[in-house]
C-alpha atoms as a printed R data frame, in Angstrom:
    type eleno elety resid chain resno       x      y      z
1   ATOM     1    CA   MET     A     1 -82.040 34.414 28.219
2   ATOM     2    CA   THR     A     2 -79.633 37.360 29.736
3   ATOM     3    CA   THR     A     3 -75.930 37.345 29.462
4   ATOM     4    CA   PHE     A     4 -73.525 38.248 32.033
5   ATOM     5    CA   PRO     A     5 -69.600 38.210 32.246
6   ATOM     6    CA   ALA     A     6 -68.410 35.330 34.212
7   ATOM     7    CA   LEU     A     7 -65.031 33.303 35.041
8   ATOM     8    CA   GLU     A     8 -65.168 29.465 34.080
9   ATOM     9    CA   ALA     A     9 -62.673 26.439 34.221
10  ATOM    10    CA   VAL     A    10 -63.149 24.316 31.227
11  ATOM    11    CA   SER     A    11 -60.833 21.279 32.598
12  ATOM    12    CA   ALA     A    12 -59.179 20.347 36.039
13  ATOM    13    CA   ASP     A    13 -56.178 22.004 35.038
14  ATOM    14    CA   SER     A    14 -56.767 24.781 32.750
15  ATOM    15    CA   GLY     A    15 -57.334 27.468 35.044
16  ATOM    16    CA   PHE     A    16 -59.889 29.994 34.769
17  ATOM    17    CA   ARG     A    17 -60.743 32.353 31.677
18  ATOM    18    CA   ARG     A    18 -63.028 35.495 31.264
19  ATOM    19    CA   THR     A    19 -66.118 34.458 29.349
20  ATOM    20    CA   THR     A    20 -70.008 35.408 28.913
21  ATOM    21    CA   ILE     A    21 -72.635 32.981 30.255
22  ATOM    22    CA   GLU     A    22 -76.368 32.672 29.827
23  ATOM    23    CA   ARG     A    23 -79.009 33.227 32.709
24  ATOM    24    CA   ARG     A    24 -82.521 32.417 32.397
25  ATOM    25    CA   ARG     A    25 -84.959 35.375 32.047
26  ATOM    26    CA   VAL     A    26 -86.702 36.660 35.241
27  ATOM    27    CA   GLY     A    27 -89.799 34.629 35.927
28  ATOM    28    CA   ALA     A    28 -92.823 35.453 38.004
29  ATOM    29    CA   HIS     A    29 -91.140 34.291 41.253
30  ATOM    30    CA   ASP     A    30 -87.334 35.131 40.198
31  ATOM    31    CA   VAL     A    31 -84.933 37.565 41.407
32  ATOM    32    CA   GLU     A    32 -82.134 38.969 39.083
33  ATOM    33    CA   ILE     A    33 -79.082 40.023 41.314
34  ATOM    34    CA   GLU     A    34 -76.231 41.858 40.153
35  ATOM    35    CA   ILE     A    35 -73.541 40.408 42.174
36  ATOM    36    CA   ASP     A    36 -70.889 42.534 43.976
37  ATOM    37    CA   TYR     A    37 -68.589 39.685 45.924
38  ATOM    38    CA   ALA     A    38 -68.167 35.866 45.812
39  ATOM    39    CA   GLY     A    39 -66.254 34.293 48.456
40  ATOM    40    CA   ILE     A    40 -64.178 31.549 47.590
41  ATOM    41    CA   CYS     A    41 -64.562 28.230 49.327
42  ATOM    42    CA   HIS     A    42 -62.117 25.290 49.478
43  ATOM    43    CA   SER     A    43 -64.985 23.360 47.970
44  ATOM    44    CA   ASP     A    44 -64.642 25.688 44.963
45  ATOM    45    CA   ILE     A    45 -61.195 24.269 44.392
46  ATOM    46    CA   HIS     A    46 -62.111 20.676 45.021
47  ATOM    47    CA   THR     A    47 -64.940 21.052 42.226
48  ATOM    48    CA   VAL     A    48 -62.957 23.083 39.643
49  ATOM    49    CA   ARG     A    49 -59.935 20.466 39.946
50  ATOM    50    CA   ASP     A    50 -62.184 17.749 40.155
51  ATOM    51    CA   GLU     A    51 -60.839 16.206 43.232
52  ATOM    52    CA   TRP     A    52 -64.041 15.058 44.391
53  ATOM    53    CA   GLY     A    53 -65.087 13.751 40.863
54  ATOM    54    CA   GLY     A    54 -67.929 14.754 38.975
55  ATOM    55    CA   ALA     A    55 -67.091 18.246 37.723
56  ATOM    56    CA   ARG     A    56 -69.483 19.336 34.950
57  ATOM    57    CA   TYR     A    57 -67.109 21.409 32.653
58  ATOM    58    CA   PRO     A    58 -67.206 24.366 32.275
59  ATOM    59    CA   VAL     A    59 -67.530 25.286 35.761
60  ATOM    60    CA   THR     A    60 -68.381 28.561 37.004
61  ATOM    61    CA   PRO     A    61 -68.050 28.284 40.790
62  ATOM    62    CA   GLY     A    62 -69.099 30.381 43.535
63  ATOM    63    CA   HIS     A    63 -71.887 29.900 46.605
64  ATOM    64    CA   GLU     A    64 -70.890 32.777 48.820
65  ATOM    65    CA   ILE     A    65 -72.683 35.555 46.775
66  ATOM    66    CA   VAL     A    66 -73.581 39.187 48.214
67  ATOM    67    CA   GLY     A    67 -75.102 41.490 45.495
68  ATOM    68    CA   ARG     A    68 -78.113 44.024 44.755
69  ATOM    69    CA   VAL     A    69 -81.320 43.192 43.624
70  ATOM    70    CA   ARG     A    70 -81.394 44.192 39.834
71  ATOM    71    CA   ALA     A    71 -85.183 43.159 39.115
72  ATOM    72    CA   VAL     A    72 -87.850 40.918 40.376
73  ATOM    73    CA   GLY     A    73 -90.719 38.820 38.822
74  ATOM    74    CA   GLU     A    74 -94.182 39.911 39.101
75  ATOM    75    CA   GLN     A    75 -95.277 37.814 41.684
76  ATOM    76    CA   VAL     A    76 -92.316 38.475 44.174
77  ATOM    77    CA   THR     A    77 -93.187 40.602 46.893
78  ATOM    78    CA   GLY     A    78 -90.213 40.018 49.732
79  ATOM    79    CA   PHE     A    79 -87.475 42.037 47.444
80  ATOM    80    CA   THR     A    80 -87.364 45.067 45.548
81  ATOM    81    CA   ALA     A    81 -84.583 46.721 43.258
82  ATOM    82    CA   GLY     A    82 -81.588 47.993 45.162
83  ATOM    83    CA   ASP     A    83 -82.011 45.619 48.153
84  ATOM    84    CA   THR     A    84 -78.578 44.098 49.197
85  ATOM    85    CA   VAL     A    85 -78.984 40.135 49.242
86  ATOM    86    CA   GLY     A    86 -77.214 36.878 49.262
87  ATOM    87    CA   VAL     A    87 -77.247 33.465 47.661
88  ATOM    88    CA   GLY     A    88 -75.556 30.452 49.272
89  ATOM    89    CA   CYS     A    89 -75.101 26.658 48.661
90  ATOM    90    CA   PHE     A    90 -78.038 25.974 46.657
91  ATOM    91    CA   VAL     A    91 -80.746 27.538 44.571
92  ATOM    92    CA   ASP     A    92 -83.783 25.146 44.518
93  ATOM    93    CA   SER     A    93 -85.329 22.272 45.937
94  ATOM    94    CA   CYS     A    94 -88.592 20.502 45.242
95  ATOM    95    CA   GLY     A    95 -90.476 22.562 48.067
96  ATOM    96    CA   ARG     A    96 -92.645 19.695 48.725
97  ATOM    97    CA   CYS     A    97 -90.969 16.815 50.652
98  ATOM    98    CA   GLU     A    98 -90.549 16.265 54.371
99  ATOM    99    CA   GLN     A    99 -87.493 18.238 54.583
100 ATOM   100    CA   CYS     A   100 -88.177 20.945 52.322
101 ATOM   101    CA   THR     A   101 -91.359 21.769 54.380
102 ATOM   102    CA   GLN     A   102 -89.319 21.723 57.383
103 ATOM   103    CA   GLY     A   103 -87.162 24.319 56.400
104 ATOM   104    CA   LEU     A   104 -84.193 21.732 55.839
105 ATOM   105    CA   GLU     A   105 -83.944 22.241 52.057
106 ATOM   106    CA   GLN     A   106 -80.328 20.986 51.812
107 ATOM   107    CA   PHE     A   107 -81.712 17.288 52.579
108 ATOM   108    CA   CYS     A   108 -84.401 17.690 49.744
109 ATOM   109    CA   ALA     A   109 -85.691 14.286 49.067
110 ATOM   110    CA   GLU     A   110 -85.545 14.934 45.305
111 ATOM   111    CA   GLY     A   111 -81.988 16.609 45.442
112 ATOM   112    CA   VAL     A   112 -81.108 19.866 46.157
113 ATOM   113    CA   VAL     A   113 -79.840 22.015 43.448
114 ATOM   114    CA   ALA     A   114 -76.585 23.543 43.994
115 ATOM   115    CA   THR     A   115 -75.638 26.997 43.296
116 ATOM   116    CA   TYR     A   116 -72.943 25.201 40.607
117 ATOM   117    CA   ASN     A   117 -72.060 22.237 39.101
118 ATOM   118    CA   THR     A   118 -75.924 20.580 39.379
119 ATOM   119    CA   ALA     A   119 -76.864 19.187 36.072
120 ATOM   120    CA   LEU     A   120 -80.044 20.782 34.569
121 ATOM   121    CA   PRO     A   121 -82.872 18.881 32.206
122 ATOM   122    CA   ASP     A   122 -81.117 20.399 28.966
123 ATOM   123    CA   GLY     A   123 -77.713 18.759 29.774
124 ATOM   124    CA   SER     A   124 -75.886 22.026 31.286
125 ATOM   125    CA   ALA     A   125 -74.990 22.829 34.838
126 ATOM   126    CA   THR     A   126 -75.921 25.329 37.139
127 ATOM   127    CA   ARG     A   127 -73.486 28.281 37.307
128 ATOM   128    CA   GLY     A   128 -72.131 30.135 40.429
129 ATOM   129    CA   GLY     A   129 -71.317 33.557 41.776
130 ATOM   130    CA   TYR     A   130 -67.900 34.183 39.902
131 ATOM   131    CA   SER     A   131 -69.984 36.315 37.481
132 ATOM   132    CA   ALA     A   132 -71.474 39.555 37.090
133 ATOM   133    CA   GLY     A   133 -75.151 38.358 37.817
134 ATOM   134    CA   ILE     A   134 -77.725 35.537 38.692
135 ATOM   135    CA   VAL     A   135 -81.315 34.721 38.558
136 ATOM   136    CA   VAL     A   136 -82.690 33.068 41.666
137 ATOM   137    CA   ASP     A   137 -86.033 31.835 42.748
138 ATOM   138    CA   GLU     A   138 -86.955 34.363 45.822
139 ATOM   139    CA   ARG     A   139 -87.318 31.047 48.153
140 ATOM   140    CA   PHE     A   140 -83.518 31.206 48.212
141 ATOM   141    CA   VAL     A   141 -82.633 34.769 47.964
142 ATOM   142    CA   LEU     A   142 -81.573 35.877 51.494
143 ATOM   143    CA   ARG     A   143 -81.627 39.489 52.805
144 ATOM   144    CA   VAL     A   144 -78.625 40.879 53.966
145 ATOM   145    CA   PRO     A   145 -78.509 43.127 57.038
146 ATOM   146    CA   GLU     A   146 -77.513 46.598 56.778
147 ATOM   147    CA   ALA     A   147 -75.178 46.092 59.867
148 ATOM   148    CA   LEU     A   148 -73.003 43.717 58.024
149 ATOM   149    CA   ASP     A   149 -70.262 44.515 55.480
150 ATOM   150    CA   PRO     A   150 -71.348 43.056 52.027
151 ATOM   151    CA   ALA     A   151 -67.781 41.777 51.101
152 ATOM   152    CA   LYS     A   152 -67.114 40.354 54.609
153 ATOM   153    CA   ALA     A   153 -70.753 38.901 54.603
154 ATOM   154    CA   ALA     A   154 -70.172 36.754 51.475
155 ATOM   155    CA   PRO     A   155 -68.239 34.045 53.276
156 ATOM   156    CA   LEU     A   156 -71.105 33.837 56.075
157 ATOM   157    CA   LEU     A   157 -73.363 32.109 53.315
158 ATOM   158    CA   CYS     A   158 -71.096 29.012 53.481
159 ATOM   159    CA   ALA     A   159 -68.465 29.230 56.128
160 ATOM   160    CA   GLY     A   160 -71.081 31.211 58.493
161 ATOM   161    CA   ILE     A   161 -74.182 28.715 57.948
162 ATOM   162    CA   THR     A   162 -71.799 25.692 58.084
163 ATOM   163    CA   THR     A   163 -70.338 26.480 61.629
164 ATOM   164    CA   TYR     A   164 -73.415 28.184 62.835
165 ATOM   165    CA   ALA     A   165 -75.564 25.300 62.364
166 ATOM   166    CA   PRO     A   166 -73.963 22.750 64.589
167 ATOM   167    CA   LEU     A   167 -73.109 25.120 67.231
168 ATOM   168    CA   LYS     A   168 -76.422 25.804 67.450
169 ATOM   169    CA   ARG     A   169 -77.719 22.232 67.125
170 ATOM   170    CA   TRP     A   170 -75.245 21.109 69.795
171 ATOM   171    CA   GLY     A   171 -75.871 23.559 72.527
172 ATOM   172    CA   ALA     A   172 -72.944 26.121 72.234
173 ATOM   173    CA   GLY     A   173 -73.817 29.103 74.711
174 ATOM   174    CA   PRO     A   174 -73.186 30.223 78.250
175 ATOM   175    CA   GLY     A   175 -71.564 27.379 80.520
176 ATOM   176    CA   SER     A   176 -70.689 25.228 77.401
177 ATOM   177    CA   LYS     A   177 -66.742 24.412 76.771
178 ATOM   178    CA   VAL     A   178 -66.167 24.563 72.690
179 ATOM   179    CA   ALA     A   179 -63.189 23.777 70.961
180 ATOM   180    CA   VAL     A   180 -62.630 24.958 67.583
181 ATOM   181    CA   LEU     A   181 -60.078 22.521 65.459
182 ATOM   182    CA   GLY     A   182 -58.412 24.484 62.726
183 ATOM   183    CA   MET     A   183 -58.385 28.070 62.466
184 ATOM   184    CA   GLY     A   184 -58.773 28.691 58.656
185 ATOM   185    CA   GLY     A   185 -61.739 29.881 56.834
186 ATOM   186    CA   LEU     A   186 -64.278 27.786 58.507
187 ATOM   187    CA   GLY     A   187 -62.411 27.736 62.009
188 ATOM   188    CA   HIS     A   188 -62.074 31.651 62.329
189 ATOM   189    CA   VAL     A   189 -65.876 32.185 61.841
190 ATOM   190    CA   ALA     A   190 -66.665 29.417 64.432
191 ATOM   191    CA   VAL     A   191 -64.456 30.879 67.131
192 ATOM   192    CA   LYS     A   192 -66.659 34.346 66.314
193 ATOM   193    CA   ILE     A   193 -69.828 32.643 66.472
194 ATOM   194    CA   ALA     A   194 -69.195 30.415 69.597
195 ATOM   195    CA   ALA     A   195 -67.912 33.290 71.531
196 ATOM   196    CA   ALA     A   196 -70.872 35.576 70.422
197 ATOM   197    CA   MET     A   197 -73.176 32.692 71.587
198 ATOM   198    CA   GLY     A   198 -71.395 32.853 75.129
199 ATOM   199    CA   ALA     A   199 -69.448 29.445 75.266
200 ATOM   200    CA   GLU     A   200 -65.575 29.284 76.410
201 ATOM   201    CA   VAL     A   201 -63.852 28.649 73.044
202 ATOM   202    CA   THR     A   202 -60.397 27.138 72.764
203 ATOM   203    CA   VAL     A   203 -58.804 26.706 69.471
204 ATOM   204    CA   LEU     A   204 -56.856 23.665 68.671
205 ATOM   205    CA   SER     A   205 -54.434 24.278 65.705
206 ATOM   206    CA   GLN     A   206 -51.563 22.716 64.034
207 ATOM   207    CA   SER     A   207 -49.274 25.436 65.632
208 ATOM   208    CA   LEU     A   208 -49.475 28.811 67.870
209 ATOM   209    CA   SER     A   209 -49.033 31.079 64.628
210 ATOM   210    CA   LYS     A   210 -52.369 32.489 64.758
211 ATOM   211    CA   GLN     A   211 -52.884 32.633 68.409
212 ATOM   212    CA   GLU     A   212 -52.967 36.224 68.642
213 ATOM   213    CA   ASP     A   213 -55.854 36.343 65.967
214 ATOM   214    CA   GLY     A   214 -57.540 33.571 67.804
215 ATOM   215    CA   LEU     A   215 -57.677 35.245 70.993
216 ATOM   216    CA   ALA     A   216 -58.930 38.479 69.187
217 ATOM   217    CA   PHE     A   217 -61.764 36.515 67.955
218 ATOM   218    CA   GLY     A   218 -62.881 35.683 71.033
219 ATOM   219    CA   ALA     A   219 -61.121 32.372 71.949
220 ATOM   220    CA   THR     A   220 -59.869 32.225 75.708
221 ATOM   221    CA   ASP     A   221 -57.305 29.292 74.994
222 ATOM   222    CA   TYR     A   222 -55.303 28.188 72.063
223 ATOM   223    CA   PHE     A   223 -53.255 25.051 71.767
224 ATOM   224    CA   ALA     A   224 -51.017 23.716 69.258
225 ATOM   225    CA   THR     A   225 -52.180 20.009 68.343
226 ATOM   226    CA   LYS     A   226 -48.225 19.186 67.224
227 ATOM   227    CA   ASP     A   227 -47.682 19.376 70.989
228 ATOM   228    CA   PRO     A   228 -48.504 15.824 72.608
229 ATOM   229    CA   GLU     A   229 -49.028 17.872 75.911
230 ATOM   230    CA   THR     A   230 -52.070 19.469 74.400
231 ATOM   231    CA   PHE     A   231 -54.174 16.180 74.445
232 ATOM   232    CA   GLU     A   232 -52.923 15.522 78.022
233 ATOM   233    CA   ARG     A   233 -53.817 18.978 79.246
234 ATOM   234    CA   ASN     A   234 -57.297 19.134 77.670
235 ATOM   235    CA   ARG     A   235 -58.391 15.127 78.203
236 ATOM   236    CA   GLY     A   236 -62.131 15.162 79.147
237 ATOM   237    CA   ARG     A   237 -62.508 18.976 79.144
238 ATOM   238    CA   PHE     A   238 -65.008 19.957 76.194
239 ATOM   239    CA   ASP     A   239 -68.487 19.519 75.452
240 ATOM   240    CA   LEU     A   240 -68.216 20.276 71.821
241 ATOM   241    CA   ILE     A   241 -65.550 19.879 69.223
242 ATOM   242    CA   ILE     A   242 -66.148 21.489 65.921
243 ATOM   243    CA   ASN     A   243 -63.624 19.913 63.376
244 ATOM   244    CA   THR     A   244 -63.019 22.456 60.615
245 ATOM   245    CA   VAL     A   245 -60.168 20.728 58.931
246 ATOM   246    CA   SER     A   246 -60.169 18.393 55.666
247 ATOM   247    CA   ALA     A   247 -57.167 16.646 56.604
248 ATOM   248    CA   ASP     A   248 -56.828 12.880 57.667
249 ATOM   249    CA   LEU     A   249 -56.713 13.155 61.800
250 ATOM   250    CA   PRO     A   250 -56.024 10.529 64.612
251 ATOM   251    CA   ILE     A   251 -59.771 11.173 65.555
252 ATOM   252    CA   GLU     A   252 -59.426  9.021 68.484
253 ATOM   253    CA   ASP     A   253 -56.962 11.794 70.240
254 ATOM   254    CA   TYR     A   254 -59.569 14.413 69.572
255 ATOM   255    CA   LEU     A   255 -62.644 12.249 70.814
256 ATOM   256    CA   SER     A   256 -60.498 11.912 74.106
257 ATOM   257    CA   LEU     A   257 -60.952 15.734 74.687
258 ATOM   258    CA   LEU     A   258 -64.487 15.390 74.981
259 ATOM   259    CA   ARG     A   259 -66.287 14.968 78.431
260 ATOM   260    CA   VAL     A   260 -68.962 12.385 78.912
261 ATOM   261    CA   ASN     A   261 -71.848 12.935 76.481
262 ATOM   262    CA   GLY     A   262 -69.553 15.101 74.408
263 ATOM   263    CA   VAL     A   263 -69.872 15.942 70.674
264 ATOM   264    CA   LEU     A   264 -67.367 16.115 68.162
265 ATOM   265    CA   CYS     A   265 -68.956 17.580 64.856
266 ATOM   266    CA   SER     A   266 -67.164 17.497 61.612
267 ATOM   267    CA   VAL     A   267 -67.654 20.207 58.967
268 ATOM   268    CA   GLY     A   268 -64.294 19.400 56.996
269 ATOM   269    CA   LEU     A   269 -64.158 16.815 54.348
270 ATOM   270    CA   PRO     A   270 -61.185 14.639 54.729
271 ATOM   271    CA   THR     A   271 -60.332 12.087 51.846
272 ATOM   272    CA   GLU     A   272 -59.893  9.102 53.913
273 ATOM   273    CA   PRO     A   273 -62.420  7.369 56.367
274 ATOM   274    CA   TYR     A   274 -62.009  7.916 59.984
275 ATOM   275    CA   SER     A   275 -60.670  4.941 62.036
276 ATOM   276    CA   VAL     A   276 -62.603  4.743 65.403
277 ATOM   277    CA   ARG     A   277 -62.923  1.799 67.858
278 ATOM   278    CA   PRO     A   278 -66.588  1.339 68.987
279 ATOM   279    CA   GLY     A   279 -64.775  1.872 72.721
280 ATOM   280    CA   ALA     A   280 -63.972  5.135 72.091
281 ATOM   281    CA   LEU     A   281 -67.596  6.262 71.731
282 ATOM   282    CA   ILE     A   282 -69.377  3.846 74.048
283 ATOM   283    CA   ALA     A   283 -67.787  3.988 77.261
284 ATOM   284    CA   PRO     A   284 -67.726  7.639 77.454
285 ATOM   285    CA   GLN     A   285 -71.101  7.915 75.507
286 ATOM   286    CA   ARG     A   286 -69.612 10.183 73.184
287 ATOM   287    CA   VAL     A   287 -71.104 11.319 69.823
288 ATOM   288    CA   LEU     A   288 -69.133 11.579 66.386
289 ATOM   289    CA   THR     A   289 -71.091 13.287 63.797
290 ATOM   290    CA   GLY     A   290 -71.369 15.727 61.044
291 ATOM   291    CA   SER     A   291 -73.195 18.601 59.658
292 ATOM   292    CA   MET     A   292 -73.706 20.108 56.297
293 ATOM   293    CA   VAL     A   293 -74.991 23.947 56.081
294 ATOM   294    CA   GLY     A   294 -78.392 24.588 56.883
295 ATOM   295    CA   GLY     A   295 -81.847 25.300 55.609
296 ATOM   296    CA   ILE     A   296 -83.128 28.849 54.345
297 ATOM   297    CA   PRO     A   297 -84.639 29.830 57.804
298 ATOM   298    CA   GLU     A   298 -81.319 28.798 59.501
299 ATOM   299    CA   HIS     A   299 -79.653 31.027 57.081
300 ATOM   300    CA   ARG     A   300 -81.779 33.653 57.838
301 ATOM   301    CA   GLU     A   301 -81.205 33.387 61.518
302 ATOM   302    CA   MET     A   302 -77.700 32.945 61.282
303 ATOM   303    CA   LEU     A   303 -77.045 36.532 59.363
304 ATOM   304    CA   GLU     A   304 -79.254 38.414 61.853
305 ATOM   305    CA   PHE     A   305 -77.111 36.725 64.592
306 ATOM   306    CA   CYS     A   306 -74.012 37.885 62.896
307 ATOM   307    CA   ALA     A   307 -75.476 41.497 62.440
308 ATOM   308    CA   GLU     A   308 -76.459 41.489 66.081
309 ATOM   309    CA   HIS     A   309 -73.324 40.636 67.089
310 ATOM   310    CA   GLY     A   310 -70.734 41.983 64.872
311 ATOM   311    CA   VAL     A   311 -69.639 38.664 63.374
312 ATOM   312    CA   GLU     A   312 -68.229 39.064 60.047
313 ATOM   313    CA   ALA     A   313 -65.355 37.051 58.237
314 ATOM   314    CA   GLU     A   314 -61.817 38.152 57.693
315 ATOM   315    CA   ILE     A   315 -61.137 38.606 54.289
316 ATOM   316    CA   GLU     A   316 -58.568 39.341 51.630
317 ATOM   317    CA   LEU     A   317 -60.227 41.331 48.849
318 ATOM   318    CA   ILE     A   318 -59.010 40.348 45.345
319 ATOM   319    CA   GLY     A   319 -59.679 40.672 41.324
320 ATOM   320    CA   ALA     A   320 -61.227 38.500 38.987
321 ATOM   321    CA   ASP     A   321 -57.477 37.845 37.477
322 ATOM   322    CA   GLU     A   322 -56.348 36.817 40.690
323 ATOM   323    CA   VAL     A   323 -58.319 33.791 41.463
324 ATOM   324    CA   ASP     A   324 -56.115 31.205 39.946
325 ATOM   325    CA   ALA     A   325 -53.137 32.451 42.430
326 ATOM   326    CA   ALA     A   326 -55.617 32.842 45.294
327 ATOM   327    CA   TYR     A   327 -56.619 28.962 44.658
328 ATOM   328    CA   ASP     A   328 -52.805 28.062 44.930
329 ATOM   329    CA   ARG     A   329 -52.725 30.221 48.200
330 ATOM   330    CA   VAL     A   330 -55.747 28.812 49.803
331 ATOM   331    CA   VAL     A   331 -54.192 25.213 49.204
332 ATOM   332    CA   ALA     A   332 -50.857 26.282 50.909
333 ATOM   333    CA   SER     A   333 -52.922 27.619 53.875
334 ATOM   334    CA   ASP     A   334 -51.758 31.390 52.916
335 ATOM   335    CA   VAL     A   335 -54.702 33.261 53.616
336 ATOM   336    CA   ARG     A   336 -56.224 34.866 56.545
337 ATOM   337    CA   TYR     A   337 -58.878 33.860 56.355
338 ATOM   338    CA   ARG     A   338 -61.089 34.011 53.279
339 ATOM   339    CA   PHE     A   339 -60.815 35.209 49.673
340 ATOM   340    CA   VAL     A   340 -63.440 37.372 48.306
341 ATOM   341    CA   VAL     A   341 -63.631 38.160 44.883
342 ATOM   342    CA   ASP     A   342 -64.522 41.995 44.020
343 ATOM   343    CA   VAL     A   343 -66.734 40.949 41.207
344 ATOM   344    CA   ALA     A   344 -68.491 44.226 40.470
345 ATOM   345    CA   ARG     A   345 -65.195 46.307 40.046
346 ATOM   346    CA   THR     A   346 -63.133 43.792 38.161
347 ATOM   347    CA   LEU     A   347 -65.146 41.103 36.200
348 ATOM   348    CA   ALA     A   348 -68.638 43.190 35.582
């Protein structure tokens, strides 16, 4: 075993403490990574505070990881010491099922192994990126292009792939009209990616407080959803709406903004069920769907796309001892737009 400094939470309300965690020794197909940066995702907060249930304490979260290769196993051919690499939301899958063989590891029939909080055979759980190092099977290690700033690339390993995948799947591109609902950690990346794909992008946000940012990121229109006129002015306008918010919404109001055959894709996770009458979908032949990250091939594609088009997350770099305060600020929507922990300088 190899030990690394880390942060962990031991209960839903304990906050974080510094500790040391063990990682497995580097196997033949493993890559050991010195972690430089770890992004903070809202799902980290939900897990640590056990808001979804199922937290396996102690929890070391973090699935937006960028660092440098420290060592590789004897059969690893794709990476060498010093390479800048990333790790996203999962670190293993069966590799045999239909989904895995199609590059859709996130839907592994035997259950994908998440980067943190997945039970292991010995009764422990996987530990994530709020730590100085991690050991991962090379199949789940991603090369980070040199054109990307490593700190600003970290959130792409979740926020980037979470928005890139449905934008690509549902045809965002030249001639399409895309609305991004919410301008937070996910939404601001969605705006950048959709604009880079060539779509006409509109932001739908509670207020106009981030309008200047939204237009700078590539949107051509920006509307406040608190204003009832927003729904009248945009009725039947969009081919695709990417819903990045986790709040409970009057979803039929947003469905009304879609054209015939339009798609509303949710990537946020509200706590309550959507309430939709079948007629809101059937008459205009609209689609209400969801999306969950992407497989490893699509991760690679996303990173190359972002490097080619200069798409990076807007971040606030923080130290390891600031994570608890950062969680409170995320919940209060007081961040523009993603916190990233400077692991190498403040935790290692």
